[in-house]
Amino acid sequence: MSKNKKKTTKSGEIKQAIRKTFLSEEDEFQNTLKEYKTKYLPKEYNQLELLDQLTNKDIDWYISVTSRGDGKSFNYIGCMAYLCYYLEFGCTLLVRHWTLQEKAKTLVQDIISTIKMFSLDDLSYKNDTDYIIIYIKNKPVFFITDLNRASDLKQASHLLKEFPIILYDEFLTLSSDYVANEYEKLKIIYQSIDRKENRPYIEHPKIILLGNPVNFDSPILPALKIYNAMQNQEINTIKQHRNILLELRRNDSRNAIKNSRVFPIENDENYLGQFQFSNYLLASDADYTKNMRDAKIATIKIEDNLMMKIVDNQFNTILSIEQSDNNENYCIHLNDVTEKRLLINDNFYKERFIKKYKKDMFLYKDAFSKQYIASHEELQMIDFYKCLPADTNITTEEIYKTVEHNNILDMLAKKYE
């Protein structure tokens, strides 16, 4: 390491010691974050605004969906290296497959060597079957692992609990690339981390999801119930939805240097930073709440811990795909049958039922539900009217909860306007 590099790092450590002595945790965090942005974050790239709220105890999920090439991956990882080293907590870098662990390690090395906030000589590693730990000057900073190791990592929870910031890059991808039960595996990893009391700065573990608007197919999204927000939130804004902070952003300065002649960009989500969908046949929140009055409801457990929900009254039928609550009335697989959950057998399937979809006879709660059902013809063949109860089975209390839920979301969103 050069003398200048040693001097710079030593200066940073002295400043941090002073902060720890005289500043509150919140001020210490914000000053360290500001220092990174001032020294190492070019103005033309993503400005990591979600991290400004990382100490907010009311937020657990941080989602950044932006146009491709705006520096999310590079700068979030770079900033986490800086914060974790000086504030002495760790970051879990999550990838989908074991083969990507080494690539994540190489990415960290490239970021360190490019930004030059540390030297590559400062890095050391611990390689295990299930994970890679990256140390900066003997401080554990990154824990790299993959979703498929979720169950095995329970045996390493004594290590994992020291890396409470989960950063999952490229959480949105091509439909065929998702791992089965991604949400459940992420949940297991989170629970293995969430075993420590009185954490400094953040209190509880945090999850940061970074992605480009590829599609709505992520298995994580149904559980977060964030579809309407992703559809309706304005571009270049950050808004809070319950315990989720959502950023939607288009980076015009980076887009300006791209060659737009080769492939059309008018409807390119990666360029626009927005999901492309049609509002046709989508029910608004108000319409959905109204439709619940005097409604008959049925739920069918399907693939990947999801359920198809039917809300039907004399005016409209609204369909949605949601996270399973394990209280469904019906299921499509024999191994999901219980005393209270019946199997959708051959008597429920009618090929001609598909015609009702082609005639646009149903509405959808969100774009994901519309897209999912459209791509699963076997679901379109289910005569779900046979699943509906004879009488309405929605209570006034449930309607009230839905209205109250929507009011809370509106209030939280206004905080970031």
Short mmCIF file of C-alpha atoms in Angstrom, two decimals:
data_model
loop_
_atom_site.label_atom_id
_atom_site.label_comp_id
_atom_site.label_asym_id
_atom_site.label_seq_id
_atom_site.Cartn_x
_atom_site.Cartn_y
_atom_site.Cartn_z
CA MET A 1 0.00 0.00 0.00
CA SER A 2 1.30 3.49 -0.84
CA LYS A 3 2.10 6.04 1.88
CA ASN A 4 -0.74 8.28 0.64
CA LYS A 5 -3.25 5.42 0.87
CA LYS A 6 -2.11 4.58 4.41
CA LYS A 7 -2.42 8.24 5.39
CA THR A 8 -5.94 8.56 3.90
CA THR A 9 -7.24 5.42 5.60
CA LYS A 10 -5.65 6.37 8.93
CA SER A 11 -7.23 9.82 8.69
CA GLY A 12 -10.62 8.22 8.13
CA GLU A 13 -10.20 5.99 11.17
CA ILE A 14 -9.28 8.97 13.37
CA LYS A 15 -12.33 10.89 12.16
CA GLN A 16 -14.52 7.91 12.93
CA ALA A 17 -13.13 7.58 16.44
CA ILE A 18 -13.99 11.24 17.05
CA ARG A 19 -17.52 10.73 15.72
CA LYS A 20 -18.11 7.75 17.97
CA THR A 21 -17.07 9.83 20.96
CA PHE A 22 -19.09 12.99 20.31
CA LEU A 23 -21.97 12.17 17.94
CA SER A 24 -25.23 10.28 18.27
CA GLU A 25 -25.54 7.06 16.28
CA GLU A 26 -27.84 8.78 13.79
CA ASP A 27 -25.45 11.69 13.22
CA GLU A 28 -22.49 9.34 13.03
CA PHE A 29 -24.22 7.25 10.36
CA GLN A 30 -25.35 10.25 8.32
CA ASN A 31 -21.91 11.90 8.47
CA THR A 32 -20.18 8.72 7.34
CA LEU A 33 -22.69 8.27 4.51
CA LYS A 34 -22.26 11.90 3.44
CA GLU A 35 -18.49 11.49 3.48
CA TYR A 36 -18.71 8.53 1.10
CA LYS A 37 -21.04 10.36 -1.28
CA THR A 38 -18.86 13.47 -1.28
CA LYS A 39 -15.61 11.63 -1.93
CA TYR A 40 -16.58 8.68 -4.10
CA LEU A 41 -20.02 9.10 -5.70
CA PRO A 42 -20.14 10.90 -9.09
CA LYS A 43 -23.20 13.13 -9.56
CA GLU A 44 -24.30 11.41 -12.78
CA TYR A 45 -24.93 8.08 -11.05
CA ASN A 46 -27.63 6.86 -8.65
CA GLN A 47 -27.24 8.95 -5.49
CA LEU A 48 -28.14 6.14 -3.07
CA GLU A 49 -30.99 8.13 -1.55
CA LEU A 50 -32.54 5.01 -0.01
CA LEU A 51 -29.55 4.77 2.31
CA ASP A 52 -30.46 8.15 3.81
CA GLN A 53 -33.33 6.28 5.50
CA LEU A 54 -31.41 3.15 6.49
CA THR A 55 -31.64 4.05 10.18
CA ASN A 56 -35.40 4.62 9.95
CA LYS A 57 -36.85 2.07 12.37
CA ASP A 58 -40.19 2.02 10.52
CA ILE A 59 -38.67 0.69 7.27
CA ASP A 60 -37.50 -2.89 6.64
CA TRP A 61 -37.47 -3.13 2.83
CA TYR A 62 -35.61 -0.76 0.50
CA ILE A 63 -36.40 -1.27 -3.19
CA SER A 64 -34.66 0.60 -6.00
CA VAL A 65 -35.99 -0.02 -9.52
CA THR A 66 -34.21 2.16 -12.05
CA SER A 67 -33.03 2.34 -15.65
CA ARG A 68 -30.10 0.08 -16.48
CA GLY A 69 -26.61 1.49 -16.19
CA ASP A 70 -27.23 4.10 -13.48
CA GLY A 71 -24.58 2.64 -11.16
CA LYS A 72 -26.83 0.98 -8.55
CA SER A 73 -24.88 -2.24 -8.19
CA PHE A 74 -21.47 -0.61 -8.22
CA ASN A 75 -22.19 2.24 -5.84
CA TYR A 76 -24.45 0.47 -3.35
CA ILE A 77 -21.79 -2.20 -2.83
CA GLY A 78 -19.05 0.42 -2.69
CA CYS A 79 -20.95 2.46 -0.14
CA MET A 80 -21.75 -0.60 1.97
CA ALA A 81 -18.03 -1.48 2.04
CA TYR A 82 -17.29 2.01 3.35
CA LEU A 83 -20.13 2.09 5.91
CA CYS A 84 -19.50 -1.45 7.14
CA TYR A 85 -15.79 -0.86 7.62
CA TYR A 86 -16.07 2.44 9.50
CA LEU A 87 -19.30 1.72 11.40
CA GLU A 88 -18.34 -1.92 12.07
CA PHE A 89 -21.34 -3.90 10.88
CA GLY A 90 -21.58 -6.36 8.00
CA CYS A 91 -23.49 -6.72 4.73
CA THR A 92 -24.88 -9.96 3.29
CA LEU A 93 -24.48 -9.98 -0.50
CA LEU A 94 -27.14 -12.33 -1.82
CA VAL A 95 -27.01 -14.07 -5.20
CA ARG A 96 -29.27 -16.71 -6.78
CA HIS A 97 -26.88 -19.56 -7.39
CA TRP A 98 -23.67 -20.92 -5.89
CA THR A 99 -21.81 -20.26 -9.17
CA LEU A 100 -22.42 -16.52 -8.71
CA GLN A 101 -20.67 -16.31 -5.35
CA GLU A 102 -17.21 -16.00 -6.93
CA LYS A 103 -18.53 -13.43 -9.40
CA ALA A 104 -19.83 -11.34 -6.50
CA LYS A 105 -16.40 -11.58 -4.87
CA THR A 106 -14.77 -10.41 -8.11
CA LEU A 107 -17.25 -7.53 -8.33
CA VAL A 108 -16.28 -6.37 -4.83
CA GLN A 109 -12.61 -6.49 -5.85
CA ASP A 110 -13.32 -4.46 -9.01
CA ILE A 111 -15.25 -1.86 -7.03
CA ILE A 112 -12.49 -1.50 -4.40
CA SER A 113 -9.76 -1.20 -7.04
CA THR A 114 -11.78 1.35 -9.05
CA ILE A 115 -12.94 3.63 -6.24
CA LYS A 116 -9.63 3.25 -4.35
CA MET A 117 -11.09 3.92 -0.90
CA PHE A 118 -9.12 0.86 0.19
CA SER A 119 -6.33 -1.18 -1.36
CA LEU A 120 -6.80 -4.71 -2.70
CA ASP A 121 -3.99 -5.63 -0.30
CA ASP A 122 -6.41 -4.76 2.53
CA LEU A 123 -8.75 -7.61 1.49
CA SER A 124 -8.67 -11.12 2.85
CA TYR A 125 -11.13 -14.00 2.50
CA LYS A 126 -12.69 -17.00 4.18
CA ASN A 127 -14.08 -19.52 1.70
CA ASP A 128 -16.66 -22.08 2.83
CA THR A 129 -18.96 -24.49 1.00
CA ASP A 130 -21.94 -22.22 1.70
CA TYR A 131 -20.42 -18.74 1.74
CA ILE A 132 -17.48 -16.39 1.24
CA ILE A 133 -16.55 -13.77 3.84
CA ILE A 134 -14.60 -10.70 2.70
CA TYR A 135 -12.54 -8.85 5.29
CA ILE A 136 -11.15 -5.34 4.96
CA LYS A 137 -8.11 -4.96 7.23
CA ASN A 138 -9.35 -7.95 9.23
CA LYS A 139 -12.81 -6.44 9.72
CA PRO A 140 -15.60 -8.71 8.36
CA VAL A 141 -17.49 -6.61 5.82
CA PHE A 142 -19.25 -8.87 3.27
CA PHE A 143 -20.89 -12.29 3.65
CA ILE A 144 -21.55 -13.64 0.15
CA THR A 145 -24.04 -16.48 -0.17
CA ASP A 146 -26.85 -17.76 -2.41
CA LEU A 147 -30.55 -18.35 -1.88
CA ASN A 148 -30.26 -22.10 -2.31
CA ARG A 149 -28.08 -22.26 0.83
CA ALA A 150 -30.87 -20.86 3.00
CA SER A 151 -31.48 -24.01 5.06
CA ASP A 152 -27.76 -24.86 5.42
CA LEU A 153 -27.03 -21.34 6.66
CA LYS A 154 -29.01 -22.01 9.82
CA GLN A 155 -25.84 -23.78 11.00
CA ALA A 156 -23.86 -20.59 10.39
CA SER A 157 -26.25 -18.17 12.10
CA HIS A 158 -23.55 -17.31 14.67
CA LEU A 159 -21.63 -15.74 11.77
CA LEU A 160 -24.53 -14.56 9.64
CA LYS A 161 -26.09 -12.49 12.42
CA GLU A 162 -23.15 -10.09 12.19
CA PHE A 163 -24.10 -9.13 8.60
CA PRO A 164 -27.53 -7.50 9.10
CA ILE A 165 -27.82 -5.55 5.83
CA ILE A 166 -29.05 -7.92 3.10
CA LEU A 167 -28.29 -6.56 -0.36
CA TYR A 168 -29.93 -8.53 -3.18
CA ASP A 169 -28.93 -7.17 -6.58
CA GLU A 170 -30.77 -8.11 -9.80
CA PHE A 171 -33.78 -9.30 -7.81
CA LEU A 172 -35.83 -8.76 -10.97
CA THR A 173 -34.76 -10.98 -13.87
CA LEU A 174 -36.05 -13.06 -16.77
CA SER A 175 -38.98 -15.31 -15.85
CA SER A 176 -36.96 -18.50 -16.34
CA ASP A 177 -34.10 -17.35 -14.07
CA TYR A 178 -35.97 -17.07 -10.77
CA VAL A 179 -35.24 -19.63 -8.06
CA ALA A 180 -38.19 -21.63 -6.74
CA ASN A 181 -39.55 -20.25 -3.45
CA GLU A 182 -37.30 -17.18 -3.48
CA TYR A 183 -39.38 -15.41 -0.87
CA GLU A 184 -39.34 -18.36 1.54
CA LYS A 185 -35.58 -18.78 1.17
CA LEU A 186 -34.99 -15.07 1.72
CA LYS A 187 -37.18 -15.29 4.81
CA ILE A 188 -35.09 -18.16 6.23
CA ILE A 189 -31.87 -16.20 5.67
CA TYR A 190 -33.37 -13.10 7.31
CA GLN A 191 -34.45 -15.15 10.33
CA SER A 192 -30.94 -16.58 10.65
CA ILE A 193 -29.60 -13.01 10.80
CA ASP A 194 -32.30 -11.61 13.10
CA ARG A 195 -30.86 -13.10 16.29
CA LYS A 196 -29.18 -10.15 17.92
CA GLU A 197 -30.57 -7.53 20.29
CA ASN A 198 -29.68 -3.85 20.53
CA ARG A 199 -28.05 -3.51 17.12
CA PRO A 200 -26.37 -0.15 16.63
CA TYR A 201 -27.70 2.21 13.97
CA ILE A 202 -30.48 0.00 12.52
CA GLU A 203 -32.05 -1.99 15.42
CA HIS A 204 -33.29 -4.77 13.07
CA PRO A 205 -31.83 -6.30 9.88
CA LYS A 206 -32.64 -4.50 6.63
CA ILE A 207 -33.25 -5.80 3.10
CA ILE A 208 -32.14 -3.81 0.04
CA LEU A 209 -33.47 -4.99 -3.34
CA LEU A 210 -31.91 -3.57 -6.51
CA GLY A 211 -33.28 -4.17 -9.99
CA ASN A 212 -34.27 -2.99 -13.42
CA PRO A 213 -37.93 -3.09 -14.49
CA VAL A 214 -37.63 -6.43 -16.30
CA ASN A 215 -40.99 -7.92 -15.26
CA PHE A 216 -43.38 -8.43 -12.35
CA ASP A 217 -42.53 -12.13 -12.01
CA SER A 218 -40.33 -12.00 -8.91
CA PRO A 219 -41.67 -14.45 -6.28
CA ILE A 220 -40.84 -11.83 -3.64
CA LEU A 221 -43.31 -9.23 -4.92
CA PRO A 222 -46.61 -11.04 -4.11
CA ALA A 223 -45.64 -11.22 -0.44
CA LEU A 224 -44.83 -7.51 -0.32
CA LYS A 225 -48.15 -6.50 -1.93
CA ILE A 226 -46.40 -3.68 -3.72
CA TYR A 227 -47.77 -4.08 -7.25
CA ASN A 228 -50.14 -1.12 -7.24
CA ALA A 229 -47.38 1.12 -5.92
CA MET A 230 -45.02 -0.02 -8.68
CA GLN A 231 -47.72 0.61 -11.26
CA ASN A 232 -48.85 4.02 -10.01
CA GLN A 233 -45.89 5.72 -8.34
CA GLU A 234 -44.43 8.53 -10.43
CA ILE A 235 -41.02 8.10 -12.02
CA ASN A 236 -38.08 9.78 -10.22
CA THR A 237 -39.73 9.59 -6.80
CA ILE A 238 -39.18 7.79 -3.50
CA LYS A 239 -42.24 6.89 -1.43
CA GLN A 240 -42.95 4.83 1.66
CA HIS A 241 -45.57 2.08 1.47
CA ARG A 242 -46.07 0.52 4.90
CA ASN A 243 -42.59 -0.74 5.91
CA ILE A 244 -41.28 -0.51 2.32
CA LEU A 245 -39.37 2.40 0.78
CA LEU A 246 -39.69 2.31 -3.01
CA GLU A 247 -37.56 4.25 -5.49
CA LEU A 248 -38.49 4.43 -9.19
CA ARG A 249 -35.94 6.35 -11.23
CA ARG A 250 -34.84 7.04 -14.79
CA ASN A 251 -31.25 8.23 -15.15
CA ASP A 252 -31.35 10.60 -18.13
CA SER A 253 -27.67 11.55 -17.90
CA ARG A 254 -26.59 7.91 -18.32
CA ASN A 255 -29.24 7.23 -20.96
CA ALA A 256 -27.90 10.12 -23.03
CA ILE A 257 -24.62 8.31 -23.75
CA LYS A 258 -26.29 5.08 -24.91
CA ASN A 259 -26.67 4.17 -28.59
CA SER A 260 -30.42 4.23 -29.13
CA ARG A 261 -30.19 3.52 -32.87
CA VAL A 262 -29.55 -0.22 -32.57
CA PHE A 263 -32.66 -1.21 -30.63
CA PRO A 264 -35.84 0.88 -30.24
CA ILE A 265 -36.12 2.55 -26.85
CA GLU A 266 -39.66 3.94 -26.95
CA ASN A 267 -41.02 1.01 -24.92
CA ASP A 268 -37.79 -0.30 -23.40
CA GLU A 269 -38.26 -0.70 -19.64
CA ASN A 270 -34.49 -0.78 -19.05
CA TYR A 271 -34.19 2.64 -20.68
CA LEU A 272 -37.36 4.20 -19.28
CA GLY A 273 -36.91 2.89 -15.74
CA GLN A 274 -40.61 1.98 -15.64
CA PHE A 275 -42.64 -1.18 -16.00
CA GLN A 276 -44.60 -1.22 -19.23
CA PHE A 277 -48.20 -2.39 -18.84
CA SER A 278 -51.71 -1.53 -19.90
CA ASN A 279 -54.29 -0.29 -17.41
CA TYR A 280 -56.95 -2.09 -19.41
CA LEU A 281 -58.98 -4.44 -17.15
CA LEU A 282 -57.08 -3.34 -14.02
CA ALA A 283 -59.24 -2.45 -11.02
CA SER A 284 -58.30 0.58 -8.95
CA ASP A 285 -57.97 0.28 -5.16
CA ALA A 286 -61.30 2.07 -4.80
CA ASP A 287 -63.01 -0.29 -7.25
CA TYR A 288 -61.53 -3.32 -5.51
CA THR A 289 -62.77 -2.14 -2.11
CA LYS A 290 -66.21 -1.40 -3.56
CA ASN A 291 -66.32 -4.83 -5.18
CA MET A 292 -65.75 -6.51 -1.80
CA ARG A 293 -69.17 -5.38 -0.58
CA ASP A 294 -71.61 -8.28 -0.74
CA ALA A 295 -68.92 -10.32 -2.47
CA LYS A 296 -68.33 -14.04 -2.64
CA ILE A 297 -64.68 -14.97 -2.28
CA ALA A 298 -62.74 -18.12 -3.14
CA THR A 299 -59.01 -18.83 -2.97
CA ILE A 300 -57.04 -21.51 -4.79
CA LYS A 301 -53.50 -22.49 -3.78
CA ILE A 302 -51.28 -22.77 -6.87
CA GLU A 303 -47.52 -22.90 -7.58
CA ASP A 304 -44.60 -21.35 -5.64
CA ASN A 305 -46.57 -20.66 -2.47
CA LEU A 306 -49.01 -18.42 -4.35
CA MET A 307 -52.80 -18.36 -4.47
CA MET A 308 -55.39 -17.25 -6.97
CA LYS A 309 -58.07 -15.12 -5.32
CA ILE A 310 -61.54 -14.54 -6.78
CA VAL A 311 -63.69 -11.66 -5.50
CA ASP A 312 -67.11 -11.82 -7.15
CA ASN A 313 -70.27 -9.79 -6.74
CA GLN A 314 -73.23 -9.08 -9.00
CA PHE A 315 -71.31 -6.34 -10.85
CA ASN A 316 -67.71 -7.53 -11.31
CA THR A 317 -65.34 -10.42 -10.83
CA ILE A 318 -61.84 -9.35 -9.82
CA LEU A 319 -58.97 -11.83 -9.94
CA SER A 320 -55.60 -11.60 -8.20
CA ILE A 321 -52.47 -13.65 -7.62
CA GLU A 322 -51.21 -13.24 -4.07
CA GLN A 323 -48.93 -14.83 -1.52
CA SER A 324 -50.48 -17.96 -0.03
CA ASP A 325 -51.95 -17.52 3.46
CA ASN A 326 -52.37 -21.32 3.88
CA ASN A 327 -56.10 -20.84 4.38
CA GLU A 328 -57.19 -21.43 0.80
CA ASN A 329 -60.46 -23.20 -0.01
CA TYR A 330 -59.01 -25.16 -2.92
CA CYS A 331 -55.68 -26.28 -4.39
CA ILE A 332 -54.41 -27.64 -7.70
CA HIS A 333 -51.92 -30.17 -6.28
CA LEU A 334 -52.76 -33.31 -4.34
CA ASN A 335 -50.06 -32.75 -1.72
CA ASP A 336 -51.69 -29.42 -0.73
CA VAL A 337 -55.02 -31.05 0.17
CA THR A 338 -56.12 -30.72 3.80
CA GLU A 339 -59.35 -31.25 5.71
CA LYS A 340 -60.44 -27.73 4.78
CA ARG A 341 -58.78 -27.44 1.37
CA LEU A 342 -60.28 -29.35 -1.54
CA LEU A 343 -58.56 -30.48 -4.71
CA ILE A 344 -59.46 -28.87 -8.04
CA ASN A 345 -60.19 -32.08 -9.93
CA ASP A 346 -61.20 -32.74 -13.55
CA ASN A 347 -64.77 -31.61 -12.86
CA PHE A 348 -63.53 -28.03 -12.38
CA TYR A 349 -61.53 -27.81 -15.60
CA LYS A 350 -63.35 -26.67 -18.73
CA GLU A 351 -61.43 -25.75 -21.85
CA ARG A 352 -64.25 -23.48 -23.00
CA PHE A 353 -63.88 -21.39 -19.83
CA ILE A 354 -60.87 -19.78 -21.51
CA LYS A 355 -63.29 -17.98 -23.81
CA LYS A 356 -64.46 -15.86 -20.87
CA TYR A 357 -60.93 -14.47 -20.56
CA LYS A 358 -60.76 -13.80 -24.28
CA LYS A 359 -64.02 -11.88 -24.00
CA ASP A 360 -62.52 -9.73 -21.19
CA MET A 361 -65.20 -10.75 -18.70
CA PHE A 362 -62.95 -10.34 -15.64
CA LEU A 363 -60.96 -7.54 -14.00
CA TYR A 364 -57.58 -7.88 -12.29
CA LYS A 365 -56.31 -6.43 -9.05
CA ASP A 366 -52.92 -5.53 -10.55
CA ALA A 367 -50.75 -5.94 -13.66
CA PHE A 368 -48.85 -8.88 -12.19
CA SER A 369 -52.06 -10.87 -11.68
CA LYS A 370 -53.19 -10.09 -15.21
CA GLN A 371 -49.82 -11.12 -16.66
CA TYR A 372 -49.52 -14.25 -14.52
CA ILE A 373 -52.97 -15.62 -15.35
CA ALA A 374 -52.52 -14.78 -19.04
CA SER A 375 -49.36 -16.90 -19.12
CA HIS A 376 -50.89 -19.89 -17.26
CA GLU A 377 -53.57 -21.40 -19.46
CA GLU A 378 -54.31 -24.14 -16.93
CA LEU A 379 -55.59 -21.48 -14.52
CA GLN A 380 -57.83 -20.03 -17.22
CA MET A 381 -59.47 -23.44 -17.63
CA ILE A 382 -60.66 -23.57 -14.00
CA ASP A 383 -64.38 -22.84 -13.68
CA PHE A 384 -63.88 -20.88 -10.47
CA TYR A 385 -67.61 -20.17 -10.17
CA LYS A 386 -67.84 -23.72 -8.80
CA CYS A 387 -65.47 -22.67 -6.03
CA LEU A 388 -67.52 -19.69 -4.87
CA PRO A 389 -69.75 -20.08 -1.80
CA ALA A 390 -73.52 -19.87 -2.10
CA ASP A 391 -73.64 -16.65 -0.04
CA THR A 392 -71.36 -13.69 0.54
CA ASN A 393 -68.44 -14.52 2.85
CA ILE A 394 -66.83 -11.11 3.26
CA THR A 395 -67.33 -9.27 6.54
CA THR A 396 -67.72 -5.54 7.17
CA GLU A 397 -64.57 -5.72 9.29
CA GLU A 398 -62.53 -7.00 6.34
CA ILE A 399 -63.81 -4.16 4.13
CA TYR A 400 -62.91 -1.65 6.85
CA LYS A 401 -59.38 -3.07 7.09
CA THR A 402 -58.92 -2.68 3.34
CA VAL A 403 -60.07 0.96 3.42
CA GLU A 404 -57.91 1.71 6.45
CA HIS A 405 -54.93 0.05 4.77
CA ASN A 406 -55.30 2.26 1.68
CA ASN A 407 -55.58 5.40 3.83
CA ILE A 408 -52.34 4.54 5.66
CA LEU A 409 -50.52 4.04 2.36
CA ASP A 410 -51.67 7.46 1.13
CA MET A 411 -50.44 9.10 4.32
CA LEU A 412 -47.01 7.45 4.17
CA ALA A 413 -46.55 8.30 0.50
CA LYS A 414 -47.05 12.02 1.19
CA LYS A 415 -43.99 12.05 3.50
CA TYR A 416 -41.64 11.79 0.51
CA GLU A 417 -43.46 14.05 -1.95
#
